[in-house]
Amino acid sequence: MSIIHKIMNWVGNLLLGESPKNNNAKKTVSSQQDLPSEKPEGNVVGEKPKTEDKKPEINSVEIRKKIKKCTLSTLHSLYMTNSENCKSKQLIVWIDTDKTTFKSYSDFGLELADYWAVESGYVFEKVELKCGKPENEQDAKKVEVDIDAFSVYIQEVEANPESENIVKKACISIFGNKGSLLQEQYELSSEVLEKEHRKYYNIGRGEFPDMEGGNYRQNHIAIDNKNNLEANKYVSRAHARIGYSENIGFYLQVEMGGSRLSGNRTRIFRGEDKIEVENVEVKEPLHDGDLIELGKAVVLKFVETE
């Protein structure tokens, strides 16, 4: 193009109010408007922060309440509120959770059975609590509890007539040189408890200690109070007791004198596990070989003999 034509085009653009630079600028602005807008990271001022929908965490007390109510609803569907159908039945309640969590529910079988009986008159021949789930889930009824990390099943099992007359026995002795008893060893028997119409073997310092208020007490497992050993003096006259239940077998239950509320302590050592027994209402199941620590220095060994 000649110089004259270029000058004429330039003059024409000036008259129209346009220039090559302006055109380019318009194109740039237009192209920027076509681009998708980018939102700044984080929340816009005045906008409420977004939160993920999470289920509120519930504590162990609320979990127990929820399981009790949900299992009762499941029993209604199984037995149609006819409590007469339950008397000859045996149930296994499976709680599928981790073993550490399950340990805190060791006494929950009795709590469930009591709740069912009070609320709807469901009294079963036996209620057993187990960790995990049944091998064949079709043999059990899943309970809709809607609790994270928890699955619950109710399984009805056939009663075993031979198990009704089984006598459970165990013995208590001093472990190593950790204190002393008035006898070398004490025998425990579920049959003796039943025949003598009592629930417990009392544990305490002295066989017939003088109690406040002139109350009478016999310790069936008596810590030596005659030789005045330094280790024995920290054991209360009414420290703890061992009972028996068909649902959980032999169990340890602390009394007020052996609790931390009284400045004392009672513990179970099971392998690498240490179980603090502090609540006077809790029945802690005993396993073969458990070591029971009373006070600061007395340790008893629990051994199942039959």
Coordinates of C-alpha atoms in Angstrom, one line a residue:
M1 CA 0.0 0.0 0.0
S2 CA 1.3 3.5 -0.9
I3 CA 2.1 6.1 1.6
I4 CA -0.8 8.2 0.3
H5 CA -3.4 5.4 1.0
K6 CA -2.0 4.9 4.5
I7 CA -2.3 8.6 5.3
M8 CA -5.9 8.6 4.0
N9 CA -6.9 5.6 6.1
W10 CA -5.4 7.2 9.1
V11 CA -7.3 10.4 8.6
G12 CA -10.5 8.5 8.1
N13 CA -10.0 6.6 11.4
L14 CA -9.4 9.9 13.2
L15 CA -12.6 11.4 11.9
L16 CA -14.6 8.3 13.0
G17 CA -13.0 8.5 16.5
E18 CA -11.3 5.1 16.2
S19 CA -7.7 4.0 16.2
P20 CA -6.0 0.7 15.8
K21 CA -4.9 1.0 19.5
N22 CA -8.5 1.6 20.6
N23 CA -9.7 -1.5 18.7
N24 CA -7.1 -3.6 20.4
A25 CA -8.1 -2.2 23.8
K26 CA -11.7 -3.0 23.1
K27 CA -10.9 -6.5 22.1
T28 CA -8.8 -6.9 25.2
V29 CA -11.7 -5.7 27.4
S30 CA -14.1 -7.9 25.6
S31 CA -11.9 -10.9 25.9
Q32 CA -11.5 -10.3 29.6
Q33 CA -15.3 -10.1 30.0
D34 CA -15.7 -13.5 28.3
L35 CA -13.4 -15.1 30.8
P36 CA -15.0 -17.0 33.7
S37 CA -14.7 -15.0 36.9
E38 CA -12.4 -16.5 39.5
K39 CA -13.7 -16.4 43.2
P40 CA -11.1 -15.6 45.8
E41 CA -10.1 -18.4 48.1
G42 CA -11.8 -18.5 51.5
N43 CA -15.2 -17.1 52.4
V44 CA -16.5 -13.8 50.9
V45 CA -17.0 -11.0 53.4
G46 CA -20.4 -11.2 55.0
E47 CA -20.9 -14.8 53.8
K48 CA -21.4 -17.5 56.5
P49 CA -18.6 -20.1 56.5
K50 CA -19.6 -23.4 55.1
T51 CA -19.5 -26.3 57.5
E52 CA -19.6 -30.0 56.8
D53 CA -22.7 -31.9 58.1
K54 CA -21.5 -34.1 60.9
K55 CA -23.4 -36.2 63.3
P56 CA -23.0 -34.9 66.9
E57 CA -20.8 -37.2 69.0
I58 CA -22.6 -39.0 71.8
N59 CA -21.1 -40.3 75.0
S60 CA -21.2 -43.9 76.4
V61 CA -24.2 -43.2 78.7
E62 CA -26.3 -42.0 75.7
I63 CA -25.0 -45.0 73.6
R64 CA -26.3 -47.4 76.3
K65 CA -29.7 -45.7 76.4
K66 CA -30.0 -45.8 72.7
I67 CA -29.0 -49.5 72.5
K68 CA -31.5 -50.4 75.2
K69 CA -34.4 -48.6 73.5
C70 CA -33.5 -50.0 70.0
T71 CA -33.1 -53.6 71.3
L72 CA -36.4 -53.4 73.1
S73 CA -38.1 -52.3 69.8
T74 CA -36.4 -55.3 68.1
L75 CA -37.7 -57.7 70.8
H76 CA -41.2 -56.3 70.3
S77 CA -41.0 -57.3 66.6
L78 CA -39.7 -60.7 67.5
Y79 CA -42.0 -61.6 70.4
M80 CA -45.0 -59.3 69.7
T81 CA -45.0 -58.1 73.3
N82 CA -45.8 -61.7 74.5
S83 CA -43.4 -62.0 77.5
E84 CA -44.4 -65.6 78.1
N85 CA -42.5 -66.6 74.9
C86 CA -39.3 -65.4 76.5
K87 CA -38.9 -67.4 79.7
S88 CA -37.3 -70.4 78.0
K89 CA -35.3 -68.5 75.5
Q90 CA -31.6 -67.7 75.6
L91 CA -30.2 -64.6 73.8
I92 CA -26.8 -63.5 72.7
V93 CA -26.4 -59.7 72.2
W94 CA -23.5 -59.1 69.8
I95 CA -21.9 -55.6 69.9
D96 CA -19.6 -55.2 66.9
T97 CA -17.0 -52.6 67.8
D98 CA -13.4 -52.5 68.7
K99 CA -12.2 -54.6 71.7
T100 CA -11.1 -51.6 73.8
T101 CA -14.5 -50.0 73.5
F102 CA -16.3 -53.4 74.2
K103 CA -14.4 -53.7 77.5
S104 CA -16.4 -50.8 78.9
Y105 CA -19.6 -52.7 78.2
S106 CA -18.7 -55.8 80.2
D107 CA -21.6 -55.4 82.6
F108 CA -24.1 -54.3 80.0
G109 CA -25.7 -57.7 79.6
L110 CA -27.3 -57.4 83.0
E111 CA -28.3 -53.8 82.4
L112 CA -30.1 -54.8 79.2
A113 CA -31.9 -57.7 80.8
D114 CA -33.1 -55.6 83.7
Y115 CA -34.3 -52.8 81.3
W116 CA -36.3 -55.3 79.2
A117 CA -37.8 -56.9 82.2
V118 CA -38.9 -53.5 83.8
E119 CA -40.1 -51.9 80.6
S120 CA -42.0 -54.8 78.9
G121 CA -41.8 -57.9 81.2
Y122 CA -39.3 -59.7 78.9
V123 CA -37.4 -62.1 81.2
F124 CA -35.1 -64.5 79.4
E125 CA -33.5 -67.7 80.7
K126 CA -30.1 -66.2 79.9
V127 CA -28.7 -63.1 78.2
E128 CA -25.1 -63.1 77.1
L129 CA -23.0 -60.3 75.7
K130 CA -20.4 -60.9 73.1
C131 CA -18.0 -58.8 71.0
G132 CA -18.2 -59.0 67.2
K133 CA -20.9 -60.4 65.1
P134 CA -22.5 -63.9 64.6
E135 CA -20.8 -66.2 62.0
N136 CA -24.0 -66.4 60.1
E137 CA -25.8 -63.0 60.2
Q138 CA -29.0 -64.7 58.9
D139 CA -29.3 -66.4 62.3
A140 CA -29.6 -63.1 64.1
K141 CA -31.6 -59.9 63.9
K142 CA -29.7 -56.7 63.3
V143 CA -30.7 -53.9 65.6
E144 CA -31.0 -50.5 63.9
V145 CA -29.0 -48.3 66.4
D146 CA -27.6 -45.7 63.9
I147 CA -24.4 -45.2 66.0
D148 CA -21.0 -44.7 64.3
A149 CA -18.6 -47.7 64.8
F150 CA -21.4 -49.8 66.4
S151 CA -23.4 -52.7 65.1
V152 CA -25.7 -54.6 67.3
Y153 CA -27.3 -58.0 66.7
I154 CA -29.7 -60.2 68.7
Q155 CA -29.4 -63.9 68.3
E156 CA -31.7 -66.5 69.9
V157 CA -29.9 -69.8 70.8
E158 CA -31.1 -73.1 71.9
A159 CA -31.0 -73.8 75.6
N160 CA -28.6 -76.5 76.7
P161 CA -30.2 -78.6 79.5
E162 CA -26.8 -80.0 80.5
S163 CA -25.5 -76.5 81.3
E164 CA -28.2 -75.8 83.9
N165 CA -26.5 -77.9 86.6
I166 CA -22.9 -77.0 85.8
V167 CA -21.1 -75.9 89.0
K168 CA -18.4 -73.2 88.5
K169 CA -15.4 -73.2 90.9
A170 CA -12.4 -71.1 91.5
C171 CA -9.8 -70.3 94.2
I172 CA -8.2 -67.2 95.6
S173 CA -4.6 -67.1 97.0
I174 CA -1.8 -64.6 97.6
F175 CA 0.3 -63.8 94.5
G176 CA 4.0 -64.0 95.4
N177 CA 4.8 -62.2 98.6
K178 CA 2.1 -59.5 98.1
G179 CA 0.4 -59.6 101.5
S180 CA -1.1 -62.6 103.4
L181 CA -4.4 -64.3 104.0
L182 CA -5.7 -66.0 107.2
Q183 CA -5.9 -69.2 105.1
E184 CA -3.4 -70.3 102.5
Q185 CA -6.2 -70.5 99.9
Y186 CA -10.0 -69.9 99.6
E187 CA -12.3 -71.9 97.5
L188 CA -15.1 -70.3 95.6
S189 CA -18.2 -72.2 94.3
S190 CA -21.4 -71.1 92.5
E191 CA -23.1 -74.0 94.2
V192 CA -22.2 -72.9 97.7
L193 CA -23.5 -69.4 97.0
E194 CA -26.8 -70.9 95.8
K195 CA -27.2 -73.3 98.7
E196 CA -26.4 -70.6 101.3
H197 CA -28.7 -68.1 99.6
R198 CA -26.1 -65.4 99.3
K199 CA -24.7 -63.6 96.4
Y200 CA -21.1 -62.8 97.4
Y201 CA -17.8 -63.8 99.0
N202 CA -16.9 -60.7 101.1
I203 CA -13.2 -59.6 100.9
G204 CA -11.7 -57.5 103.8
R205 CA -9.1 -57.3 106.5
G206 CA -10.0 -59.7 109.3
E207 CA -12.6 -62.6 109.3
F208 CA -15.1 -60.9 111.7
P209 CA -14.0 -57.3 111.9
D210 CA -15.7 -54.8 114.2
M211 CA -17.6 -52.4 112.0
E212 CA -18.8 -48.9 112.8
G213 CA -22.3 -48.8 114.4
G214 CA -21.9 -52.3 115.7
N215 CA -22.8 -53.9 112.4
Y216 CA -22.0 -57.6 111.8
R217 CA -19.8 -58.7 108.9
Q218 CA -18.1 -61.9 107.9
N219 CA -15.2 -61.8 105.4
H220 CA -15.2 -65.1 103.4
I221 CA -11.8 -64.1 102.0
A222 CA -10.0 -62.7 105.0
I223 CA -6.8 -60.6 104.7
D224 CA -4.5 -61.4 107.7
N225 CA -5.1 -58.9 110.5
K226 CA -3.3 -60.9 113.3
N227 CA 0.3 -60.5 112.2
N228 CA -0.1 -56.8 111.5
L229 CA 1.8 -56.9 108.3
E230 CA 2.6 -53.5 106.8
A231 CA 1.2 -54.6 103.4
N232 CA -2.1 -55.6 104.8
K233 CA -3.0 -52.5 106.7
Y234 CA -4.1 -50.6 103.6
V235 CA -6.9 -53.1 102.9
S236 CA -10.3 -52.0 104.2
R237 CA -12.4 -54.2 106.6
A238 CA -15.1 -54.1 103.9
H239 CA -13.0 -53.7 100.7
A240 CA -14.7 -55.7 97.9
R241 CA -16.6 -58.9 97.1
I242 CA -16.7 -61.6 94.5
G243 CA -20.1 -62.7 93.2
Y244 CA -21.3 -65.2 90.6
S245 CA -23.9 -64.8 87.8
E246 CA -24.8 -67.2 85.1
N247 CA -24.6 -64.3 82.6
I248 CA -21.0 -63.2 83.4
G249 CA -19.6 -65.9 85.7
F250 CA -17.5 -64.8 88.7
Y251 CA -17.1 -61.1 89.0
L252 CA -15.4 -58.5 91.3
Q253 CA -17.4 -55.6 92.8
V254 CA -15.7 -52.9 94.9
E255 CA -17.3 -51.7 98.1
M256 CA -17.1 -48.2 99.4
G257 CA -14.1 -49.0 101.7
G258 CA -12.1 -50.1 98.7
S259 CA -12.9 -47.2 96.4
R260 CA -11.0 -44.1 95.6
L261 CA -13.7 -42.1 97.3
S262 CA -12.5 -43.5 100.5
G263 CA -8.8 -42.9 99.7
N264 CA -8.3 -46.5 98.7
R265 CA -8.1 -48.5 95.4
T266 CA -9.0 -51.8 93.8
R267 CA -7.5 -52.9 90.5
I268 CA -7.4 -55.9 88.2
F269 CA -4.3 -56.8 86.2
R270 CA -5.0 -59.0 83.2
G271 CA -1.9 -59.5 81.1
E272 CA -0.8 -56.0 80.0
D273 CA -4.2 -54.6 80.8
K274 CA -4.9 -52.7 84.1
I275 CA -8.6 -52.3 85.0
E276 CA -9.6 -49.7 87.7
V277 CA -12.5 -51.0 89.7
E278 CA -14.0 -47.8 91.1
N279 CA -17.8 -47.8 90.7
V280 CA -19.6 -49.8 93.5
E281 CA -22.4 -50.5 91.0
V282 CA -20.2 -52.1 88.4
K283 CA -19.7 -55.9 88.3
E284 CA -16.3 -56.5 86.6
P285 CA -16.0 -60.0 85.2
L286 CA -13.0 -62.1 86.4
H287 CA -10.9 -64.2 84.0
D288 CA -8.7 -67.1 84.9
G289 CA -5.3 -65.9 86.0
D290 CA -6.5 -62.3 86.9
L291 CA -4.5 -60.5 89.6
I292 CA -6.6 -58.5 92.1
E293 CA -4.8 -55.6 93.8
L294 CA -6.3 -54.4 97.1
G295 CA -5.0 -51.2 98.7
K296 CA -1.3 -50.5 98.0
A297 CA 0.4 -53.8 98.4
V298 CA -1.9 -56.9 98.7
V299 CA -2.4 -58.9 95.4
L300 CA -4.7 -61.9 95.1
K301 CA -4.6 -64.4 92.3
F302 CA -7.9 -65.7 90.9
V303 CA -7.8 -69.1 89.2
E304 CA -10.7 -71.1 87.8
T305 CA -10.6 -74.7 88.9
E306 CA -13.6 -76.2 87.1

